CSV table of C-alpha atoms in Angstrom, one decimal:
chain,number,residue,atom,x,y,z
S,1,MET,CA,0.0,0.3,-0.2
S,2,LYS,CA,1.2,3.3,-1.0
S,3,SER,CA,2.2,5.8,1.9
S,4,GLY,CA,-0.6,8.2,0.8
S,5,HIS,CA,-3.2,5.5,0.7
S,6,LYS,CA,-2.1,4.5,4.4
S,7,LEU,CA,-2.8,7.9,5.9
S,8,ALA,CA,-5.9,8.2,4.2
S,9,ALA,CA,-7.1,5.0,5.6
S,10,ALA,CA,-5.5,6.0,9.1
S,11,LEU,CA,-7.5,9.4,8.9
S,12,PRO,CA,-10.8,8.4,10.1
S,13,ILE,CA,-9.4,6.1,12.9
S,14,LEU,CA,-7.3,9.0,14.2
S,15,ALA,CA,-10.5,11.3,14.0
S,16,LEU,CA,-12.4,8.6,16.3
S,17,LEU,CA,-9.6,8.2,18.9
S,18,ALA,CA,-9.2,11.9,18.9
S,19,THR,CA,-13.0,12.2,19.7
S,20,THR,CA,-13.1,9.8,21.9
S,21,SER,CA,-10.8,11.2,24.4
S,22,TYR,CA,-8.3,8.6,23.1
S,23,VAL,CA,-5.5,10.5,25.5
S,24,ARG,CA,-6.8,11.2,28.9
S,25,SER,CA,-8.1,14.8,29.4
S,26,GLU,CA,-10.5,14.8,32.2
S,27,THR,CA,-9.2,15.7,35.5
S,28,PRO,CA,-9.0,12.9,38.3
S,29,ALA,CA,-11.8,15.1,40.2
S,30,GLU,CA,-13.7,15.0,37.0
S,31,ALA,CA,-13.5,11.3,36.0
S,32,PRO,CA,-15.7,8.6,37.7
S,33,LEU,CA,-14.2,5.6,39.5
S,34,PRO,CA,-14.1,3.0,36.9
S,35,ALA,CA,-14.5,0.2,39.5
S,36,ILE,CA,-16.4,-2.9,39.5
S,37,GLN,CA,-17.7,-5.2,42.6
S,38,PRO,CA,-16.8,-8.7,41.5
S,39,PRO,CA,-18.1,-11.4,43.6
S,40,SER,CA,-14.9,-13.0,44.1
S,41,HIS,CA,-13.4,-9.7,46.1
S,42,ILE,CA,-14.2,-9.5,49.8
S,43,ALA,CA,-15.3,-6.2,51.4
S,44,ALA,CA,-13.8,-5.8,54.6
S,45,GLY,CA,-16.4,-5.2,57.4
S,46,HIS,CA,-19.2,-6.3,54.6
S,47,SER,CA,-19.2,-2.6,53.6
S,48,THR,CA,-18.3,-2.2,49.8
S,49,PRO,CA,-16.6,1.0,48.9
S,50,PRO,CA,-18.4,3.4,46.3
S,51,ALA,CA,-17.2,2.7,42.6
S,52,GLY,CA,-18.6,3.8,39.4
S,53,VAL,CA,-21.1,1.6,36.8
S,54,LEU,CA,-18.9,0.5,34.5
S,55,THR,CA,-20.8,-0.6,31.0
S,56,ASN,CA,-19.2,-0.4,27.7
S,57,PRO,CA,-20.6,2.1,25.4
S,58,TYR,CA,-19.3,0.7,22.2
S,59,LYS,CA,-20.3,-3.0,22.8
S,60,GLY,CA,-20.7,-4.8,19.6
S,61,ASP,CA,-20.3,-1.5,17.3
S,62,ALA,CA,-17.9,-2.9,14.2
S,63,ASP,CA,-16.7,0.6,13.7
S,64,THR,CA,-15.6,0.7,17.1
S,65,ALA,CA,-13.4,-2.9,17.3
S,66,ALA,CA,-12.2,-2.3,13.8
S,67,ALA,CA,-10.6,1.2,15.8
S,68,GLY,CA,-9.9,-1.0,18.3
S,69,ALA,CA,-7.9,-3.1,15.8
S,70,GLU,CA,-5.6,0.4,14.9
S,71,ALA,CA,-5.3,1.1,18.5
S,72,PHE,CA,-4.3,-2.3,19.5
S,73,ALA,CA,-1.3,-2.0,17.0
S,74,SER,CA,-0.5,1.6,17.8
S,75,MET,CA,-0.4,1.1,21.6
S,76,ASN,CA,2.1,-1.6,20.8
S,77,CYS,CA,-0.1,-4.0,22.3
S,78,ASP,CA,0.8,-6.5,19.8
S,79,GLY,CA,4.2,-6.1,20.9
S,80,CYS,CA,3.3,-8.6,23.7
S,81,HIS,CA,0.2,-10.2,22.9
S,82,GLY,CA,1.2,-10.8,19.0
S,83,GLY,CA,-0.6,-10.0,16.2
S,84,GLY,CA,-4.5,-10.4,16.3
S,85,ALA,CA,-4.0,-10.6,19.8
S,86,THR,CA,-2.9,-14.2,19.3
S,87,GLY,CA,-0.1,-14.4,22.3
S,88,PHE,CA,3.6,-14.1,21.9
S,89,ALA,CA,5.4,-12.8,24.9
S,90,ALA,CA,2.2,-12.1,27.1
S,91,PRO,CA,-0.9,-14.6,27.1
S,92,SER,CA,-3.5,-14.7,23.8
S,93,LEU,CA,-6.2,-12.4,24.2
S,94,ALA,CA,-8.0,-14.5,21.5
S,95,ASP,CA,-8.4,-17.9,22.8
S,96,GLY,CA,-11.2,-17.6,25.5
S,97,ARG,CA,-9.4,-17.9,28.0
S,98,TRP,CA,-8.6,-14.9,30.8
S,99,ARG,CA,-6.7,-15.1,33.7
S,100,TYR,CA,-8.6,-12.5,35.3
S,101,GLY,CA,-12.4,-12.8,33.9
S,102,ASP,CA,-13.6,-12.4,30.2
S,103,SER,CA,-16.6,-10.0,31.1
S,104,GLU,CA,-15.8,-6.7,29.4
S,105,GLU,CA,-15.9,-5.0,32.9
S,106,GLU,CA,-13.0,-6.9,33.7
S,107,ILE,CA,-10.9,-6.6,30.8
S,108,PHE,CA,-11.4,-3.1,31.3
S,109,GLN,CA,-9.9,-3.2,34.7
S,110,SER,CA,-7.3,-5.0,33.3
S,111,ILE,CA,-6.1,-2.5,30.4
S,112,TYR,CA,-7.2,0.3,33.0
S,113,TYR,CA,-5.3,-0.5,35.8
S,114,GLY,CA,-2.8,-3.1,34.6
S,115,ARG,CA,-1.8,-6.6,36.5
S,116,PRO,CA,1.1,-7.9,38.3
S,117,LYS,CA,3.9,-9.1,36.6
S,118,GLY,CA,4.3,-7.2,33.4
S,119,MET,CA,0.7,-5.4,32.1
S,120,PRO,CA,0.9,-1.7,32.8
S,121,ALA,CA,-2.1,0.2,33.4
S,122,PHE,CA,-2.6,2.0,30.5
S,123,GLY,CA,-5.6,4.2,32.0
S,124,GLY,CA,-3.6,7.6,32.6
S,125,VAL,CA,-2.7,7.1,28.6
S,126,MET,CA,-5.7,6.3,27.3
S,127,GLY,CA,-8.6,7.1,29.8
S,128,ALA,CA,-11.9,5.3,29.8
S,129,ASP,CA,-12.9,6.2,26.4
S,130,GLY,CA,-9.6,4.7,24.7
S,131,THR,CA,-9.5,1.7,26.9
S,132,TRP,CA,-13.4,1.1,26.0
S,133,ILE,CA,-12.2,0.9,22.4
S,134,LEU,CA,-9.9,-1.8,23.3
S,135,VAL,CA,-12.3,-3.7,25.3
S,136,THR,CA,-14.5,-3.7,22.1
S,137,TYR,CA,-11.7,-5.2,19.7
S,138,LEU,CA,-11.0,-7.7,21.8
S,139,LYS,CA,-14.7,-9.0,22.4
S,140,SER,CA,-15.2,-8.8,18.9
S,141,LEU,CA,-12.5,-11.3,18.1
S,142,PRO,CA,-14.2,-15.0,17.4
S,143,VAL,CA,-12.9,-17.4,19.9
S,144,PRO,CA,-11.5,-20.7,18.3
S,145,ASP,CA,-13.7,-23.8,18.4
S,146,ASN,CA,-9.9,-25.5,20.2
S,147,LYS,CA,-9.9,-23.7,22.7
S,148,THR,CA,-6.7,-24.8,25.0
S,149,GLN,CA,-7.3,-26.3,28.3
S,150,SER,CA,-5.8,-25.6,31.2
S,151,TRP,CA,-3.3,-27.1,33.1
S,152,GLU,CA,-4.7,-26.5,36.3
S,153,THR,CA,-7.1,-28.8,37.7
S,154,PRO,CA,-10.5,-27.2,38.6
């Protein structure tokens, strides 16, 4: 593809990312608390801390998923998770197995806040909208019929 064609193809994606505050612009005081309360978490004193409600505003949107594929490459997610999120130095995100949960809210948490042992927190760079764009892309990936099996016993 000629470089002019690459730029023309990238402009709509860049416009979408720019209009969805792909780079975080809100101040911490204005930003909602992007947190969920998974059933596996135990609240001290049976008092659940306040948290915002996470809902993917782009759920199922094919155009957003396509923009997420571009963001996946431009944010260098594929440097660790491989092209098409099939795994490389970091786990596959397309095999239907998720260490920290497969709900959109749990995937959001993993990207936004990061995870121990290698997954950086991207929320400060991408903001909530940029994170949802990536979540939409990841949830759009088809899960293979021959999913890998865990070596751990259930």
